[in-house]
């Protein structure tokens, strides 16, 4: 079962020559065509992998340059996309036939092989290419803990083209330990909301600004657009250098943000860090592709850093977390007068919108425990001033922690920490 595994993703740039670049580019193009073909055939008819594959496989093989295994994966990708549309439609959103424009292609253990010499073999539309992984010079780069371990095995991975470079998002998994199988145990939960203005906000009122990152991503985009329009060989070299600087800068920002989140969890002695489901975060936040990549990378950094400290990282459903009042539970569009502020139309509680969402995300994980046969339902949400349970029970932090007015419980709900 998928739930019996711990999953991680290690991202690394590939070193490719001119011919390899052509083959990878062609494969990405054919992959998008194959996914679109399978989706168009299955749209309105079926969405299960077991149904889409026999329906579309032959046509994908005949009408694209994809090999047999990549044709199968393309039908599976189509099924996943259609399922996502069905889920959004069930939430009252208008959806249309998915379109595939992202410069990516999926790989599995049949189409990709990792070697001990830090190279990878990838299937393309013509032949396999063997590329070097552009890993950090230091032996302690985070990718090494997966690449050099017999405990982790390779699973489905994704190749992404970005600004002239190719990045391989290598999927890994390992069996959960007995302790991890029971990580639905009761404990203290830190909720985290991700966004544009605030890159990350925790339920303990730790804010990590996203303004600088957003500004620089836009500036980098302007520079890239100008260089791509120039089109000279010199401009291409400058573009590659600029892309490298951008990637290093963004990773530094995400590194500091992930450290701040894990430090916050350690400070408040949290057992779990809960994020919202990242699947459709672009639709919810209006984020750019760069921001979506940043959100996913931040999550992955928090995941492996938290794991090293014995903290579980989970995702929960994102529906209505931005419109629900964390104080009384009233949910309405009118609770969000703008992107920054939250004002409950029922109890008149006011808060920063991202902070309110972070508390809702954390509490959603806590409530999920009440419905689990493995848990007693005694989990609690970490706030700046103390911890709170779904029933309203509040326990103040010991002296030395700041108290925030918006976290103070209503007098009739307060419980002594004794």
CSV table of C-alpha atoms in Angstrom, one decimal:
chain,number,residue,atom,x,y,z
A,1,UNK,CA,0.0,0.0,0.0
A,2,UNK,CA,1.2,3.5,-0.8
A,3,UNK,CA,0.6,4.5,2.9
A,4,UNK,CA,3.3,2.1,4.0
A,5,UNK,CA,6.0,4.2,2.3
A,6,UNK,CA,7.8,7.4,3.1
A,7,UNK,CA,8.3,9.3,-0.1
A,8,UNK,CA,10.9,12.0,-1.0
A,9,UNK,CA,12.0,13.9,-4.1
A,10,UNK,CA,15.6,14.9,-4.8
A,11,UNK,CA,16.0,17.6,-7.5
A,12,UNK,CA,19.2,17.8,-9.6
A,13,UNK,CA,20.2,19.5,-12.8
A,14,UNK,CA,21.4,17.4,-15.7
A,15,UNK,CA,24.5,18.0,-17.8
A,16,UNK,CA,23.5,17.5,-21.4
A,17,UNK,CA,25.2,18.0,-24.7
A,18,UNK,CA,23.6,19.3,-27.9
A,19,UNK,CA,22.3,16.0,-29.2
A,20,UNK,CA,21.0,14.9,-25.8
A,21,UNK,CA,19.2,18.3,-25.6
A,22,UNK,CA,17.5,17.7,-28.9
A,23,UNK,CA,16.3,14.2,-27.9
A,24,UNK,CA,15.0,15.4,-24.6
A,25,UNK,CA,13.2,18.3,-26.1
A,26,UNK,CA,11.6,16.0,-28.7
A,27,UNK,CA,10.5,13.6,-26.0
A,28,UNK,CA,8.9,16.4,-23.9
A,29,UNK,CA,7.0,17.5,-27.0
A,30,UNK,CA,5.8,14.0,-27.8
A,31,UNK,CA,4.9,13.5,-24.2
A,32,UNK,CA,2.6,16.5,-24.2
A,33,UNK,CA,1.0,15.3,-27.4
A,34,UNK,CA,0.5,11.8,-26.0
A,35,UNK,CA,-1.1,13.1,-22.7
A,36,UNK,CA,-3.4,15.4,-24.7
A,37,UNK,CA,-4.4,12.7,-27.1
A,38,UNK,CA,-5.3,10.3,-24.2
A,39,UNK,CA,-7.1,13.0,-22.3
A,40,UNK,CA,-9.2,14.1,-25.3
A,41,UNK,CA,-10.2,10.5,-25.9
A,42,UNK,CA,-11.1,9.8,-22.3
A,43,UNK,CA,-12.7,13.1,-21.4
A,44,UNK,CA,-16.4,12.5,-20.5
A,45,UNK,CA,-15.9,8.8,-20.7
A,46,UNK,CA,-13.6,7.5,-17.9
A,47,UNK,CA,-10.9,8.6,-15.5
A,48,UNK,CA,-9.4,5.5,-14.0
A,49,UNK,CA,-6.0,4.4,-15.1
A,50,UNK,CA,-7.3,0.9,-15.8
A,51,UNK,CA,-9.9,2.4,-18.2
A,52,UNK,CA,-7.9,5.2,-19.9
A,53,UNK,CA,-5.0,2.9,-20.8
A,54,UNK,CA,-6.8,0.4,-22.9
A,55,UNK,CA,-8.9,3.1,-24.5
A,56,UNK,CA,-6.0,5.4,-25.6
A,57,UNK,CA,-2.8,3.4,-25.6
A,58,UNK,CA,-2.9,2.2,-29.2
A,59,UNK,CA,-3.6,5.7,-30.5
A,60,UNK,CA,-0.9,7.2,-28.4
A,61,UNK,CA,1.6,4.7,-29.8
A,62,UNK,CA,0.5,5.2,-33.4
A,63,UNK,CA,0.2,9.0,-33.4
A,64,UNK,CA,3.3,9.9,-31.3
A,65,UNK,CA,6.9,9.0,-31.1
A,66,UNK,CA,6.6,7.7,-27.5
A,67,UNK,CA,7.9,4.2,-26.7
A,68,UNK,CA,5.5,1.6,-25.2
A,69,UNK,CA,6.2,2.4,-21.6
A,70,UNK,CA,6.0,6.1,-22.0
A,71,UNK,CA,2.7,5.7,-23.9
A,72,UNK,CA,1.4,3.8,-20.8
A,73,UNK,CA,2.6,6.6,-18.5
A,74,UNK,CA,0.9,9.2,-20.7
A,75,UNK,CA,-2.4,7.5,-20.4
A,76,UNK,CA,-1.9,7.4,-16.6
A,77,UNK,CA,-1.1,11.1,-16.6
A,78,UNK,CA,-4.3,11.8,-18.5
A,79,UNK,CA,-6.3,9.8,-16.0
A,80,UNK,CA,-4.8,11.8,-13.2
A,81,UNK,CA,-5.5,15.1,-14.9
A,82,UNK,CA,-9.1,14.2,-15.6
A,83,UNK,CA,-9.6,13.0,-12.0
A,84,UNK,CA,-8.3,16.4,-10.8
A,85,UNK,CA,-10.9,18.1,-12.9
A,86,UNK,CA,-13.6,16.0,-11.5
A,87,UNK,CA,-12.5,16.8,-8.0
A,88,UNK,CA,-12.5,20.6,-8.7
A,89,UNK,CA,-15.9,20.3,-10.3
A,90,UNK,CA,-17.3,18.6,-7.2
A,91,UNK,CA,-16.2,21.7,-5.3
A,92,UNK,CA,-18.3,23.9,-7.5
A,93,UNK,CA,-15.6,25.1,-9.8
A,94,UNK,CA,-16.0,25.3,-13.6
A,95,UNK,CA,-13.6,22.9,-15.4
A,96,UNK,CA,-12.8,22.1,-19.0
A,97,UNK,CA,-10.8,19.5,-20.8
A,98,UNK,CA,-7.2,19.6,-19.4
A,99,UNK,CA,-4.4,20.9,-21.6
A,100,UNK,CA,-0.8,19.9,-21.4
A,101,UNK,CA,1.6,22.8,-21.8
A,102,UNK,CA,4.2,22.3,-19.1
A,103,UNK,CA,7.6,21.2,-20.4
A,104,UNK,CA,7.8,18.0,-18.4
A,105,UNK,CA,7.8,14.2,-18.9
A,106,UNK,CA,7.3,11.4,-16.4
A,107,UNK,CA,9.8,8.5,-16.0
A,108,UNK,CA,9.6,5.3,-14.1
A,109,UNK,CA,12.1,2.4,-13.4
A,110,UNK,CA,11.6,1.0,-16.9
A,111,UNK,CA,12.4,4.3,-18.6
A,112,UNK,CA,15.1,5.6,-16.3
A,113,UNK,CA,18.1,4.0,-14.6
A,114,UNK,CA,20.4,5.6,-12.0
A,115,UNK,CA,24.0,4.5,-11.9
A,116,UNK,CA,26.6,4.6,-9.2
A,117,UNK,CA,28.8,7.0,-11.1
A,118,UNK,CA,26.2,9.8,-10.7
A,119,UNK,CA,24.8,9.4,-14.2
A,120,UNK,CA,21.3,8.6,-15.3
A,121,UNK,CA,20.0,6.8,-18.4
A,122,UNK,CA,16.7,8.2,-19.8
A,123,UNK,CA,14.5,6.8,-22.6
A,124,UNK,CA,13.7,9.2,-25.4
A,125,UNK,CA,11.7,9.0,-28.6
A,126,UNK,CA,14.7,7.6,-30.4
A,127,UNK,CA,17.3,6.0,-28.0
A,128,UNK,CA,18.4,6.2,-24.5
A,129,UNK,CA,20.6,9.1,-23.4
A,130,UNK,CA,23.1,8.9,-20.5
A,131,UNK,CA,23.6,12.2,-18.7
A,132,UNK,CA,25.6,13.3,-15.7
A,133,UNK,CA,23.8,14.5,-12.6
A,134,UNK,CA,25.1,18.0,-11.8
A,135,UNK,CA,25.3,17.4,-8.0
A,136,UNK,CA,26.8,19.7,-5.4
A,137,UNK,CA,30.5,19.4,-4.9
A,138,UNK,CA,30.0,18.6,-1.2
A,139,UNK,CA,29.4,15.0,-0.4
A,140,UNK,CA,26.8,16.0,2.2
A,141,UNK,CA,24.4,17.5,-0.4
A,142,UNK,CA,20.9,16.6,0.5
A,143,UNK,CA,20.5,14.4,-2.6
A,144,UNK,CA,23.2,12.1,-1.3
A,145,UNK,CA,21.1,10.7,1.6
A,146,UNK,CA,18.9,9.1,-1.0
A,147,UNK,CA,21.3,8.4,-3.8
A,148,UNK,CA,23.8,6.7,-1.6
A,149,UNK,CA,21.4,4.7,0.6
A,150,UNK,CA,20.3,1.1,0.1
A,151,UNK,CA,17.2,2.0,2.2
A,152,UNK,CA,15.7,4.3,-0.5
A,153,UNK,CA,14.5,3.0,-3.8
A,154,UNK,CA,13.8,5.0,-7.0
A,155,UNK,CA,10.2,5.5,-8.0
A,156,UNK,CA,8.4,7.6,-10.6
A,157,UNK,CA,10.3,10.8,-11.4
A,158,UNK,CA,9.8,13.9,-13.5
A,159,UNK,CA,12.1,15.6,-16.0
A,160,UNK,CA,11.5,19.4,-16.3
A,161,UNK,CA,12.9,21.9,-18.8
A,162,UNK,CA,13.4,25.4,-17.5
A,163,UNK,CA,15.2,28.3,-19.0
A,164,UNK,CA,17.4,26.1,-21.2
A,165,UNK,CA,18.3,23.7,-18.3
A,166,UNK,CA,16.9,20.2,-17.5
A,167,UNK,CA,16.1,19.2,-14.0
A,168,UNK,CA,15.3,15.7,-12.8
A,169,UNK,CA,12.9,15.4,-9.9
A,170,UNK,CA,13.9,11.9,-8.7
A,171,UNK,CA,11.3,10.2,-6.7
A,172,UNK,CA,12.4,7.9,-3.8
A,173,UNK,CA,10.6,5.8,-1.3
A,174,UNK,CA,11.3,3.5,1.7
A,175,UNK,CA,9.2,1.4,3.9
A,176,UNK,CA,7.9,3.2,7.0
A,177,UNK,CA,9.3,2.0,10.4
A,178,UNK,CA,6.9,0.7,13.0
A,179,UNK,CA,7.0,4.1,14.7
A,180,UNK,CA,6.2,5.9,11.5
A,181,UNK,CA,3.3,3.6,10.8
A,182,UNK,CA,1.8,4.9,14.0
A,183,UNK,CA,2.6,8.6,13.4
A,184,UNK,CA,-1.1,9.3,13.4
A,185,UNK,CA,-0.6,9.2,17.2
A,186,UNK,CA,-1.7,12.2,19.3
A,187,UNK,CA,0.6,15.2,19.5
A,188,UNK,CA,1.1,18.9,18.9
A,189,UNK,CA,0.5,20.2,15.3
A,190,UNK,CA,2.0,23.2,13.6
A,191,UNK,CA,-0.1,24.6,10.8
A,192,UNK,CA,1.6,26.2,7.8
A,193,UNK,CA,0.0,28.4,5.0
A,194,UNK,CA,2.0,29.2,1.8
A,195,UNK,CA,1.4,32.2,-0.3
A,196,UNK,CA,2.7,35.1,-2.4
A,197,UNK,CA,2.9,38.1,-0.1
A,198,UNK,CA,3.9,35.8,2.8
A,199,UNK,CA,5.9,32.8,1.6
A,200,UNK,CA,5.0,30.9,4.8
A,201,UNK,CA,3.0,31.7,7.9
A,202,UNK,CA,2.7,29.3,10.8
A,203,UNK,CA,-0.1,28.8,13.4
A,204,UNK,CA,2.3,30.2,15.9
A,205,UNK,CA,2.4,33.5,14.1
A,206,UNK,CA,5.8,33.1,12.5
A,207,UNK,CA,5.7,35.1,9.2
A,208,UNK,CA,8.3,34.6,6.4
A,209,UNK,CA,7.8,37.3,3.9
A,210,UNK,CA,7.6,36.5,0.2
A,211,UNK,CA,7.9,40.0,-1.2
A,212,UNK,CA,11.6,39.9,-1.9
A,213,UNK,CA,11.3,36.5,-3.6
A,214,UNK,CA,8.3,37.7,-5.7
A,215,UNK,CA,10.2,40.8,-6.7
A,216,UNK,CA,13.3,39.0,-7.7
A,217,UNK,CA,11.4,36.3,-9.6
A,218,UNK,CA,9.8,39.0,-11.6
A,219,UNK,CA,13.1,40.7,-12.3
A,220,UNK,CA,14.7,37.4,-13.3
A,221,UNK,CA,11.8,36.8,-15.7
A,222,UNK,CA,12.3,40.2,-17.3
A,223,UNK,CA,16.0,39.5,-17.8
A,224,UNK,CA,15.3,36.1,-19.3
A,225,UNK,CA,12.6,37.5,-21.7
A,226,UNK,CA,15.1,40.2,-22.9
A,227,UNK,CA,17.9,37.7,-23.5
A,228,UNK,CA,15.6,35.1,-25.2
A,229,UNK,CA,14.4,37.9,-27.5
A,230,UNK,CA,18.0,38.8,-28.4
A,231,UNK,CA,18.7,35.2,-29.4
A,232,UNK,CA,22.5,35.6,-29.9
A,233,UNK,CA,25.0,33.0,-28.7
A,234,UNK,CA,26.3,35.5,-26.2
A,235,UNK,CA,22.8,36.1,-24.9
A,236,UNK,CA,22.3,32.4,-24.5
A,237,UNK,CA,25.5,32.1,-22.4
A,238,UNK,CA,24.3,35.1,-20.3
A,239,UNK,CA,20.9,33.4,-19.9
A,240,UNK,CA,22.5,30.2,-18.6
A,241,UNK,CA,24.5,32.2,-16.1
A,242,UNK,CA,21.5,34.2,-15.0
A,243,UNK,CA,19.4,31.0,-14.6
A,244,UNK,CA,22.1,29.5,-12.3
A,245,UNK,CA,22.2,32.6,-10.2
A,246,UNK,CA,18.4,32.6,-9.9
A,247,UNK,CA,18.3,29.0,-8.9
A,248,UNK,CA,21.0,29.5,-6.2
A,249,UNK,CA,19.2,32.6,-4.9
A,250,UNK,CA,15.8,30.9,-4.7
A,251,UNK,CA,17.2,27.9,-3.0
A,252,UNK,CA,18.9,30.1,-0.4
A,253,UNK,CA,15.6,31.8,0.3
A,254,UNK,CA,13.8,28.5,0.6
A,255,UNK,CA,16.6,27.1,2.8
A,256,UNK,CA,16.2,29.9,5.3
A,257,UNK,CA,12.4,29.6,5.2
A,258,UNK,CA,12.4,25.8,5.7
A,259,UNK,CA,14.9,26.3,8.6
A,260,UNK,CA,12.5,28.9,10.2
A,261,UNK,CA,9.5,26.5,10.0
A,262,UNK,CA,11.4,23.5,11.5
A,263,UNK,CA,12.9,25.8,14.2
A,264,UNK,CA,9.3,27.0,15.0
A,265,UNK,CA,8.1,23.4,15.3
A,266,UNK,CA,11.0,22.5,17.6
A,267,UNK,CA,10.5,25.6,19.7
A,268,UNK,CA,6.8,24.7,20.3
A,269,UNK,CA,7.7,21.0,20.7
A,270,UNK,CA,5.5,20.0,17.7
A,271,UNK,CA,5.1,16.4,16.6
A,272,UNK,CA,3.6,17.2,13.2
A,273,UNK,CA,3.9,20.0,10.6
A,274,UNK,CA,0.8,20.3,8.5
A,275,UNK,CA,0.7,22.0,5.1
A,276,UNK,CA,-2.3,22.5,2.8
A,277,UNK,CA,-2.5,20.1,-0.2
A,278,UNK,CA,-0.2,21.6,-2.9
A,279,UNK,CA,-1.8,19.9,-5.9
A,280,UNK,CA,-3.8,22.9,-7.1
A,281,UNK,CA,-2.0,25.7,-5.2
A,282,UNK,CA,-1.6,27.7,-8.4
A,283,UNK,CA,-5.4,27.9,-8.9
A,284,UNK,CA,-5.9,28.9,-5.3
A,285,UNK,CA,-3.2,31.6,-5.0
A,286,UNK,CA,-2.7,32.8,-8.5
A,287,UNK,CA,0.9,31.8,-8.2
A,288,UNK,CA,3.3,31.7,-11.2
A,289,UNK,CA,5.0,28.5,-12.3
A,290,UNK,CA,8.1,29.7,-10.5
A,291,UNK,CA,6.1,30.1,-7.3
A,292,UNK,CA,4.6,26.7,-7.5
A,293,UNK,CA,8.0,25.2,-7.9
A,294,UNK,CA,9.2,27.2,-4.9
A,295,UNK,CA,6.3,26.0,-2.8
A,296,UNK,CA,6.9,22.3,-3.7
A,297,UNK,CA,10.7,22.7,-3.0
A,298,UNK,CA,10.0,24.4,0.3
A,299,UNK,CA,7.7,21.6,1.3
A,300,UNK,CA,10.3,19.0,0.4
A,301,UNK,CA,13.1,20.9,2.3
A,302,UNK,CA,10.9,21.1,5.4
A,303,UNK,CA,10.0,17.4,5.0
A,304,UNK,CA,13.6,16.1,5.1
A,305,UNK,CA,14.8,18.6,7.7
A,306,UNK,CA,11.8,17.8,10.0
A,307,UNK,CA,12.3,14.1,9.5
A,308,UNK,CA,15.9,14.4,10.9
A,309,UNK,CA,14.4,15.9,14.0
A,310,UNK,CA,11.7,13.2,14.4
A,311,UNK,CA,8.8,15.5,13.2
A,312,UNK,CA,6.2,14.2,10.7
A,313,UNK,CA,5.2,16.4,7.8
A,314,UNK,CA,1.8,16.0,6.2
A,315,UNK,CA,-0.6,17.6,3.8
A,316,UNK,CA,-4.3,18.2,4.4
A,317,UNK,CA,-7.2,19.2,2.2
A,318,UNK,CA,-7.2,22.9,1.3
A,319,UNK,CA,-10.9,23.5,0.8
A,320,UNK,CA,-12.1,26.7,2.5
A,321,UNK,CA,-9.1,27.1,4.7
A,322,UNK,CA,-8.8,30.7,3.6
A,323,UNK,CA,-12.5,31.5,4.1
A,324,UNK,CA,-13.2,29.7,7.3
A,325,UNK,CA,-13.0,31.5,10.6
A,326,UNK,CA,-10.4,29.8,12.9
A,327,UNK,CA,-12.3,31.1,15.9
A,328,UNK,CA,-15.9,30.1,15.4
A,329,UNK,CA,-15.8,28.0,12.2
A,330,UNK,CA,-18.1,30.3,10.1
A,331,UNK,CA,-17.3,30.0,6.4
A,332,UNK,CA,-18.1,32.6,3.8
A,333,UNK,CA,-16.6,34.4,0.9
A,334,UNK,CA,-17.3,37.7,2.6
A,335,UNK,CA,-14.9,36.8,5.4
A,336,UNK,CA,-12.1,37.7,3.0
A,337,UNK,CA,-12.6,41.4,2.1
A,338,UNK,CA,-9.2,41.3,0.4
A,339,UNK,CA,-6.1,39.1,0.1
A,340,UNK,CA,-4.5,40.4,3.3
A,341,UNK,CA,-7.3,40.7,5.9
A,342,UNK,CA,-9.7,38.3,7.4
A,343,UNK,CA,-12.9,39.5,9.2
A,344,UNK,CA,-15.5,37.0,10.3
A,345,UNK,CA,-19.0,38.1,9.4
A,346,UNK,CA,-20.4,36.1,12.3
A,347,UNK,CA,-18.2,36.5,15.4
A,348,UNK,CA,-16.3,39.6,14.0
A,349,UNK,CA,-12.9,38.1,14.8
A,350,UNK,CA,-10.2,39.8,12.8
A,351,UNK,CA,-6.8,38.5,11.8
A,352,UNK,CA,-4.2,38.4,9.1
A,353,UNK,CA,-5.7,36.2,6.4
A,354,UNK,CA,-2.7,33.9,6.0
A,355,UNK,CA,-2.4,33.5,9.7
A,356,UNK,CA,-6.1,32.5,10.0
A,357,UNK,CA,-5.5,30.0,7.2
A,358,UNK,CA,-2.4,28.5,8.9
A,359,UNK,CA,-4.5,27.8,12.0
A,360,UNK,CA,-7.3,26.2,9.9
A,361,UNK,CA,-4.7,24.0,8.2
A,362,UNK,CA,-3.3,22.8,11.5
A,363,UNK,CA,-6.7,22.3,13.0
A,364,UNK,CA,-7.8,20.3,10.0
A,365,UNK,CA,-5.1,17.8,10.7
A,366,UNK,CA,-6.0,17.7,14.4
A,367,UNK,CA,-9.7,17.0,13.6
A,368,UNK,CA,-8.7,14.3,11.1
A,369,UNK,CA,-7.3,12.4,14.1
A,370,UNK,CA,-10.7,12.3,15.7
A,371,UNK,CA,-11.9,10.2,12.8
A,372,UNK,CA,-9.0,7.8,12.8
A,373,UNK,CA,-9.2,4.5,14.5
A,374,UNK,CA,-5.5,4.8,15.4
A,375,UNK,CA,-5.8,8.0,17.4
A,376,UNK,CA,-7.6,9.0,20.6
A,377,UNK,CA,-8.3,12.4,19.2
A,378,UNK,CA,-6.2,14.2,21.8
A,379,UNK,CA,-4.0,16.1,19.3
A,380,UNK,CA,-3.7,19.9,19.8
A,381,UNK,CA,-2.8,22.8,17.6
A,382,UNK,CA,0.2,25.0,18.4
A,383,UNK,CA,-0.5,28.7,18.8
A,384,UNK,CA,1.8,31.5,19.9
A,385,UNK,CA,0.1,31.7,23.2
A,386,UNK,CA,-0.6,28.0,23.9
A,387,UNK,CA,-2.3,25.0,22.5
A,388,UNK,CA,-5.9,24.5,21.6
A,389,UNK,CA,-8.1,21.4,20.9
A,390,UNK,CA,-11.1,21.2,18.6
A,391,UNK,CA,-13.4,21.3,21.6
A,392,UNK,CA,-11.9,24.7,22.6
A,393,UNK,CA,-9.7,23.4,25.4
A,394,UNK,CA,-6.8,25.8,25.8
A,395,UNK,CA,-3.5,25.4,27.6
A,396,UNK,CA,-1.2,28.4,27.9
A,397,UNK,CA,2.5,28.1,27.2
A,398,UNK,CA,4.8,28.4,30.2
A,399,UNK,CA,6.2,31.8,31.1
A,400,UNK,CA,8.7,33.1,28.6
A,401,UNK,CA,6.4,32.7,25.5
A,402,UNK,CA,4.8,35.8,24.1
A,403,UNK,CA,1.0,36.0,24.3
A,404,UNK,CA,-1.0,37.2,21.2
A,405,UNK,CA,-4.4,38.7,21.8
A,406,UNK,CA,-6.0,36.9,18.9
A,407,UNK,CA,-5.0,33.6,20.4
A,408,UNK,CA,-6.5,34.2,23.9
A,409,UNK,CA,-9.4,31.8,24.5
A,410,UNK,CA,-12.9,33.0,25.3
A,411,UNK,CA,-13.3,33.0,29.1
A,412,UNK,CA,-15.9,30.2,29.1
A,413,UNK,CA,-13.7,27.9,27.0
A,414,UNK,CA,-10.4,28.5,29.0
A,415,UNK,CA,-9.0,25.5,30.8
A,416,UNK,CA,-6.2,25.6,33.4
A,417,UNK,CA,-2.9,24.1,32.4
A,418,UNK,CA,-3.0,22.2,35.6
